[in-house]
Amino acid sequence: MTSTESIPPVTATRVLVLNSGSSSVKYQLLDMRDSSRLAVGLVERIGEETSRLKHTPLTGGGEEREREEPIADHEAALKAVSAELTADGLGLDSPELAAIGHRVVHGGLKFTAPTVVTDEVLAEIQRLVPVAPLHNPANITGIRTAQALRPDLPQVAVFDTAFHTTMPESAARYAIDVATADQHRVRRYGFHGTSHAYVSRETAGLLGKAPEDMNVIVLHLGNGASASAVRGGRCVETSMGLTPLEGLVMGTRSGDVDPAVVFHLARVGGMSIDEVDTLLNKKSGLVGLCGDNDMREIRRRIDEGDEAAALAFDIYIHRLKKYIGAYYAVLGRVDAIAFTAGVGENAAPVREAAVAGLEELGLAVDGELNAVRSDEARLISPEYARVAVAVVPTDEELEIARQTYALVGNPS
Ligand code: AMP
C-alpha cells in the first residue's frame, strides 16, 4: 500500500457560487451536505479608483471584513476573494470544493439546463453577447478567471433563461416577420429563471404538493421585476422578453411600452437609439415616474400625501394586476400566487393592492397574515380563499449551488 492510498478520500461537498456583473462579483460558498452557507461576500466597483470588498464568514466565528482598495479587474477580484476565503480556512484550493457554479444571464435556446463549461460552451455564451451585451461578457470573464484559478475543477453555468425554455412557441414568439426574427434571434427568452424555478417549487412544498400537480403564478418583484406562469413545474409564460426590459414596471425600467414610442422619440424627440435605450432601461419605471425606485421611500412619500409617488404606485400595481389576470387566463386554473424578491417579500401594501378586488378569481389576502414580517415562506391568504397567496423568499444562490452540485455530484 502506498502512502497516498492510506489517506481517506476527502468528500467534496462545497460549491462556490459566483455572480459576476460588469463591475461587481457576488459570491457565496455553500456546503451541500446541509445547504448551509460558509461565507458570503461582494466585490463592488471593480476597475474604479477605490473598489470595495465585503466578506462575511458564517462559520468558525469569524467577523465580517470590509475594505476599500483598487481592484483592477475580475481576476484581481477573484484573487482577493480567494485570499479572504483562505484566511477563514475555506480556500479555493481546498479538496472539499466540488465545483464553481456561475450565474449566466443569457443561454439562448441552446442551454435548457445547467451545463458544465467547455470551450464550446464558452464560445456559445460568447455568441449570445449581442442579445445580452451588458451581462454575458461579465459572466464569461467570471468563468475564465475561475478556470484560471482552479483549472481542474468543474465550472458549471446556470442560465437565467433556462427555466423559460419550456415556453410554447405561441408565448415565445413575437408577431413579427419570421425570417427577420430568426436571423437576429429575436424572440422572448425571459430572465430571473433561477428564481422562478426555485420559488415555484418552494411554493408547492409550502402547500405540501408536488410541483407537477400545481399551477403557480410567480411574481418576482425586486429592482428588476418579472412574472411567470408555471404549469406543473414548467414555465409556460413569462413577462420579460428578448431583454429584461419587457413586462412589469420596475425600479428603473419601463416594462411594456408601445414599440412606436421608440420611433417617436427618435423622429420627433430627436433622441438617438442609445439615448432611448438609457431612458427606458435606467430612467423609467418607478424612478422615471416619481424620482425614487425604492418601494420603502415611495410608501413613505405616499403617507405624506405625495401625489407623484401615489401615481407611480398605482401604475406599478395596475400593470401587476394586468399580468395576474393574463396569467390566470393562460393557466386556466391557478393554485397559488407567490410573491418574492425585495418588494414581493417585504412590501405588504404591494401584495394587498395587487390582489385587491380579485375575489371573483378566488384571490384574497388576510390583513394580519400579510402584515407579518418573516424570512420564512408563508401563506398570506385566508383559509376560505380558493387560490393560495404566498410570500416565498427567493434564494438564487442556493438554487445555483443545488443545480451545480446535482450536475457534478461528488467528484472525489
Ligand atoms: P431586489 O432587487 O430583490 O434586491 O429588491 C430590491 C428592492 O426591494 C428595493 O429597491 C426596494 O424597492 C425593495 N425593498 C427592499 N426592502 C423593502 C422593504 N422593507 N419594504 C419595501 N420594499 C423593499
XYZ file of C-alpha atoms and ligand atoms in Angstrom:
435
model
C 0.000 0.000 0.000
C 1.417 3.401 -0.941
C 1.146 6.366 1.406
C -1.472 8.092 -0.772
C -3.735 5.047 -0.658
C -3.778 5.169 3.114
C -5.243 8.699 3.120
C -9.037 8.557 3.218
C -10.614 10.411 0.260
C -11.844 13.910 1.024
C -15.543 14.374 0.400
C -16.021 17.353 -1.892
C -19.294 18.885 -0.783
C -18.689 22.606 -1.196
C -19.890 24.740 -4.074
C -18.760 28.296 -4.724
C -21.454 30.355 -6.439
C -20.275 33.337 -8.476
C -22.482 36.079 -9.855
C -20.205 38.255 -11.976
C -21.547 41.608 -13.108
C -19.777 44.201 -15.232
C -18.148 45.859 -12.208
C -19.024 43.505 -9.364
C -18.706 39.922 -8.183
C -21.117 38.455 -5.640
C -20.181 35.124 -4.134
C -21.368 32.502 -1.698
C -19.674 29.339 -0.532
C -22.129 26.605 0.423
C -21.809 23.163 1.931
C -24.243 20.938 0.068
C -24.500 18.353 2.838
C -26.974 20.652 4.556
C -27.150 23.603 2.113
C -25.514 25.784 4.770
C -23.633 28.937 3.868
C -19.972 29.031 4.887
C -19.201 32.523 3.607
C -20.826 35.261 1.557
C -19.432 38.425 0.059
C -19.309 41.043 -2.609
C -16.686 42.952 -4.580
C -18.001 46.216 -5.985
C -16.692 48.982 -8.238
C -14.133 46.732 -9.916
C -11.835 48.818 -12.136
C -12.668 52.079 -10.375
C -10.307 54.098 -8.194
C -11.498 52.516 -4.990
C -13.163 49.130 -5.072
C -14.912 47.644 -2.063
C -14.723 44.089 -0.805
C -17.136 42.891 1.859
C -16.637 39.375 3.156
C -18.709 37.631 5.798
C -17.605 34.262 7.136
C -20.580 32.358 8.518
C -18.675 29.555 10.147
C -15.872 29.393 12.687
C -16.856 32.615 14.456
C -15.017 34.941 12.037
C -16.072 38.577 11.771
C -17.363 40.497 8.768
C -14.488 42.223 6.980
C -14.740 45.196 4.673
C -12.001 47.041 2.874
C -11.596 49.610 0.156
C -8.698 49.403 -2.274
C -8.183 49.466 -6.021
C -9.152 46.158 -7.625
C -8.273 46.429 -11.296
C -10.265 43.608 -12.873
C -12.216 40.404 -12.288
C -9.051 38.353 -11.966
C -7.806 40.595 -9.162
C -11.293 40.480 -7.592
C -11.414 36.700 -7.553
C -7.881 36.525 -6.172
C -8.929 38.877 -3.364
C -11.991 36.707 -2.677
C -9.799 33.623 -2.678
C -7.453 35.257 -0.132
C -10.393 36.089 2.145
C -11.718 32.542 1.942
C -8.225 31.154 2.610
C -7.959 33.318 5.741
C -11.082 31.533 7.015
C -9.690 28.100 6.152
C -12.086 27.874 3.189
C -9.606 28.471 0.354
C -10.404 27.737 -3.262
C -7.539 25.226 -3.289
C -9.451 23.040 -0.816
C -10.151 19.477 -1.970
C -13.578 19.931 -0.371
C -14.583 22.291 -3.169
C -16.627 20.245 -5.656
C -17.378 22.873 -8.286
C -17.900 26.531 -9.051
C -21.409 27.481 -10.174
C -21.754 30.600 -12.310
C -24.863 32.625 -12.900
C -25.031 33.238 -16.644
C -27.768 35.588 -17.732
C -28.372 34.509 -21.335
C -28.317 30.916 -22.507
C -30.428 31.459 -25.621
C -32.333 28.430 -26.853
C -29.420 26.045 -26.641
C -28.964 25.882 -22.877
C -32.075 24.439 -21.314
C -30.298 23.125 -18.206
C -27.181 23.760 -16.130
C -24.117 22.908 -18.174
C -20.507 22.031 -17.379
C -18.389 24.687 -19.082
C -16.214 23.583 -22.006
C -14.563 25.685 -24.709
C -17.621 25.078 -26.926
C -19.984 26.184 -24.151
C -17.971 29.359 -23.603
C -17.992 30.042 -27.342
C -21.801 29.706 -27.407
C -22.200 32.053 -24.415
C -19.960 34.447 -26.335
C -22.177 34.096 -29.428
C -25.110 35.273 -27.305
C -23.407 38.565 -26.350
C -25.408 40.565 -28.942
C -28.655 39.654 -27.126
C -27.161 40.221 -23.631
C -24.475 42.869 -24.144
C -24.479 44.039 -20.530
C -24.375 40.659 -18.822
C -22.838 37.810 -20.799
C -19.384 39.435 -21.211
C -19.058 39.801 -17.413
C -20.276 36.233 -16.893
C -17.658 34.970 -19.369
C -14.923 36.927 -17.590
C -16.000 35.399 -14.277
C -15.860 31.865 -15.703
C -12.462 32.390 -17.366
C -10.998 33.836 -14.178
C -12.308 30.961 -12.067
C -10.970 28.466 -14.612
C -7.524 30.034 -14.365
C -7.580 29.739 -10.572
C -8.790 26.133 -10.477
C -8.352 24.558 -13.937
C -9.004 21.092 -12.516
C -12.427 21.949 -11.116
C -15.775 21.682 -12.945
C -17.191 25.104 -13.734
C -20.954 24.984 -14.186
C -23.027 27.611 -15.988
C -26.557 28.069 -14.619
C -28.628 30.138 -17.025
C -31.246 32.749 -16.112
C -33.120 31.874 -19.277
C -33.110 28.064 -18.900
C -36.327 27.725 -16.879
C -38.221 29.612 -19.570
C -37.133 27.425 -22.483
C -40.247 25.286 -21.906
C -42.455 28.172 -23.067
C -44.527 27.195 -26.096
C -43.793 28.970 -29.360
C -47.129 30.778 -29.039
C -45.745 32.567 -25.969
C -42.099 32.812 -27.012
C -42.579 34.309 -30.490
C -43.212 37.961 -31.222
C -45.661 38.522 -34.045
C -43.031 39.895 -36.405
C -41.628 38.653 -39.713
C -40.341 35.147 -39.003
C -37.261 35.332 -41.243
C -36.104 38.577 -39.642
C -36.802 37.260 -36.154
C -34.876 34.055 -36.799
C -31.953 35.805 -38.452
C -31.433 38.034 -35.415
C -32.648 35.567 -32.762
C -35.475 37.915 -31.808
C -37.868 36.077 -29.502
C -38.946 36.088 -25.878
C -36.367 34.385 -23.669
C -37.352 35.552 -20.172
C -34.998 36.118 -17.225
C -34.871 35.570 -13.435
C -35.446 31.908 -14.350
C -33.431 30.536 -11.441
C -35.642 32.482 -9.053
C -38.887 31.465 -10.782
C -37.797 27.807 -10.714
C -36.861 27.938 -7.040
C -39.919 29.877 -5.898
C -42.459 27.827 -7.851
C -41.002 24.632 -6.376
C -40.844 26.048 -2.834
C -44.459 27.201 -3.162
C -45.539 23.650 -3.955
C -43.520 22.440 -0.947
C -45.190 25.020 1.300
C -48.573 23.636 0.280
C -47.416 20.035 0.682
C -47.886 19.300 -3.017
C -45.671 18.108 -5.848
C -44.713 20.844 -8.352
C -46.183 18.606 -11.095
C -49.630 18.996 -9.512
C -49.574 22.785 -9.206
C -50.275 25.803 -11.379
C -48.455 28.804 -9.936
C -48.067 32.468 -10.832
C -44.707 33.719 -9.540
C -44.263 37.464 -9.076
C -40.558 38.271 -8.717
C -40.688 41.907 -7.631
C -37.221 43.307 -6.974
C -35.489 46.254 -8.551
C -35.915 44.202 -11.724
C -39.326 42.551 -11.817
C -40.903 39.704 -13.741
C -43.910 37.411 -13.575
C -44.162 33.842 -14.734
C -46.931 31.304 -15.237
C -45.797 27.822 -14.217
C -47.919 24.790 -15.119
C -46.972 21.525 -13.446
C -43.457 22.784 -12.665
C -42.812 24.010 -16.228
C -42.783 27.639 -17.266
C -45.418 28.405 -19.924
C -45.201 32.215 -19.976
C -43.056 34.965 -18.520
C -43.108 38.738 -18.699
C -39.529 39.568 -19.730
C -38.709 39.095 -23.374
C -35.720 39.457 -25.684
C -34.181 41.500 -22.882
C -35.177 42.201 -19.259
C -36.926 45.406 -20.378
C -40.340 43.926 -21.233
C -43.200 43.395 -18.811
C -43.808 44.806 -15.366
C -42.979 48.313 -14.155
C -39.558 48.033 -12.473
C -37.251 50.193 -10.388
C -35.701 51.965 -13.375
C -37.110 50.054 -16.395
C -40.352 50.960 -18.116
C -41.563 47.430 -18.769
C -44.125 47.290 -21.605
C -44.411 50.310 -23.880
C -45.738 50.622 -27.399
C -42.612 49.994 -29.553
C -43.608 53.062 -31.527
C -42.573 55.157 -28.516
C -39.004 54.462 -29.651
C -39.620 55.705 -33.224
C -41.495 58.709 -31.898
C -38.712 59.722 -29.522
C -36.153 59.268 -32.302
C -38.065 61.052 -35.057
C -39.937 63.717 -33.127
C -37.819 63.959 -29.979
C -34.504 63.820 -31.842
C -33.121 61.214 -29.450
C -30.522 58.666 -30.513
C -31.174 54.935 -30.110
C -28.668 54.856 -27.251
C -30.455 57.709 -25.512
C -33.804 55.939 -25.796
C -32.150 52.741 -24.533
C -30.865 54.601 -21.462
C -34.229 56.306 -20.969
C -36.207 53.049 -20.973
C -33.699 50.962 -19.013
C -32.316 53.440 -16.498
C -34.559 56.481 -16.255
C -38.019 54.964 -16.398
C -40.114 52.701 -14.179
C -40.625 53.966 -10.641
C -37.610 56.270 -10.809
C -38.878 57.873 -14.002
C -42.369 58.290 -12.615
C -41.516 59.772 -9.224
C -37.741 60.021 -8.799
C -37.432 57.083 -6.396
C -37.038 53.392 -7.133
C -37.079 52.162 -3.552
C -40.567 50.997 -2.583
C -39.916 51.924 1.085
C -39.285 55.540 0.109
C -42.296 55.571 -2.229
C -44.589 54.299 0.556
C -43.172 56.904 2.939
C -43.868 59.672 0.428
C -47.402 58.372 -0.169
C -48.032 58.517 3.584
C -47.010 62.191 3.443
C -49.505 62.858 0.656
C -47.052 62.929 -2.273
C -49.107 62.683 -5.498
C -46.284 61.658 -7.849
C -45.373 58.753 -5.559
C -49.049 57.733 -5.310
C -49.428 57.736 -9.107
C -46.196 55.736 -9.546
C -47.541 53.158 -7.077
C -50.881 52.989 -8.901
C -49.209 52.464 -12.280
C -46.989 49.746 -10.768
C -50.000 47.936 -9.290
C -52.154 48.360 -12.390
C -49.503 46.625 -14.529
C -49.068 43.877 -11.951
C -52.813 43.218 -11.913
C -52.950 43.049 -15.694
C -50.294 40.319 -15.610
C -52.029 38.379 -12.843
C -55.225 38.419 -14.894
C -53.420 37.481 -18.101
C -51.574 34.586 -16.478
C -54.768 33.401 -14.863
C -56.211 33.141 -18.362
C -53.060 31.432 -19.688
C -53.146 28.807 -16.931
C -56.914 28.330 -16.779
C -56.649 27.135 -13.199
C -54.396 28.768 -10.618
C -53.488 27.031 -7.349
C -51.131 29.636 -5.930
C -49.649 33.063 -6.424
C -46.193 33.592 -4.908
C -44.629 36.963 -4.158
C -40.841 37.096 -3.999
C -37.709 39.349 -4.131
C -37.139 42.677 -2.334
C -40.562 44.231 -2.938
C -42.550 40.991 -3.079
C -41.086 39.691 0.183
C -41.251 42.949 2.123
C -43.888 45.316 0.811
C -47.230 44.254 2.310
C -49.104 47.179 0.657
C -47.978 45.985 -2.789
C -49.243 42.450 -2.110
C -52.536 43.728 -0.753
C -53.123 46.131 -3.640
C -52.097 43.571 -6.296
C -54.900 41.146 -5.394
C -57.481 43.674 -4.157
C -60.771 43.279 -6.000
C -59.866 39.861 -7.435
C -62.111 37.875 -5.078
C -64.070 36.581 -8.072
C -60.862 34.861 -9.161
C -60.569 33.216 -5.741
C -57.855 35.637 -4.654
C -57.674 37.341 -1.277
C -55.099 38.429 1.273
C -55.575 38.220 5.039
C -54.583 41.604 6.512
C -52.990 40.169 9.648
C -51.053 37.431 7.891
C -49.909 39.903 5.248
C -48.544 42.260 7.907
C -46.305 39.596 9.487
C -42.605 40.186 8.785
C -40.614 36.997 8.378
C -37.779 35.432 6.384
C -39.762 32.210 6.086
C -42.013 31.099 3.254
C -45.598 31.651 4.418
C -49.224 31.830 3.323
C -50.994 35.178 3.492
C -54.385 34.184 2.066
C -57.377 33.477 4.308
C -58.391 29.846 4.701
C -61.532 30.230 2.626
C -59.641 31.536 -0.439
C -59.628 29.194 -3.437
C -56.138 30.295 -4.505
C -53.241 30.232 -2.032
C -51.337 33.514 -1.876
C -47.816 33.040 -0.544
C -44.685 35.004 0.270
C -41.708 32.855 -0.682
C -38.227 34.344 -0.198
C -36.123 33.624 -3.241
C -32.639 32.146 -2.994
C -30.954 32.178 -6.378
C -27.546 31.282 -4.944
C -28.869 28.165 -3.241
C -30.652 27.163 -6.436
C -27.450 27.670 -8.475
C -25.497 25.644 -5.896
C -28.096 22.850 -5.946
C -28.172 22.676 -9.726
C -24.379 22.757 -9.866
C -23.950 20.040 -7.266
C -26.661 17.886 -8.824
C -24.711 18.011 -12.086
C -21.224 17.280 -10.802
C -22.136 15.286 -7.696
C -19.198 14.421 -5.527
C -16.234 14.006 -7.842
C -13.906 12.522 -5.239
P -34.018 43.085 -5.028
O -33.719 43.542 -6.426
O -34.761 41.800 -4.973
O -32.824 43.128 -4.121
O -35.042 44.175 -4.434
C -34.624 45.488 -4.151
C -35.843 46.367 -3.915
O -36.655 45.798 -2.861
C -35.519 47.761 -3.399
O -35.272 48.632 -4.474
C -36.790 48.153 -2.670
O -37.685 48.772 -3.574
C -37.407 46.837 -2.254
N -37.396 46.630 -0.802
C -36.422 46.102 -0.043
N -36.789 46.085 1.263
C -38.045 46.588 1.325
C -38.992 46.838 2.377
N -38.712 46.539 3.624
N -40.168 47.379 2.022
C -40.459 47.677 0.751
N -39.631 47.471 -0.283
C -38.430 46.934 -0.003
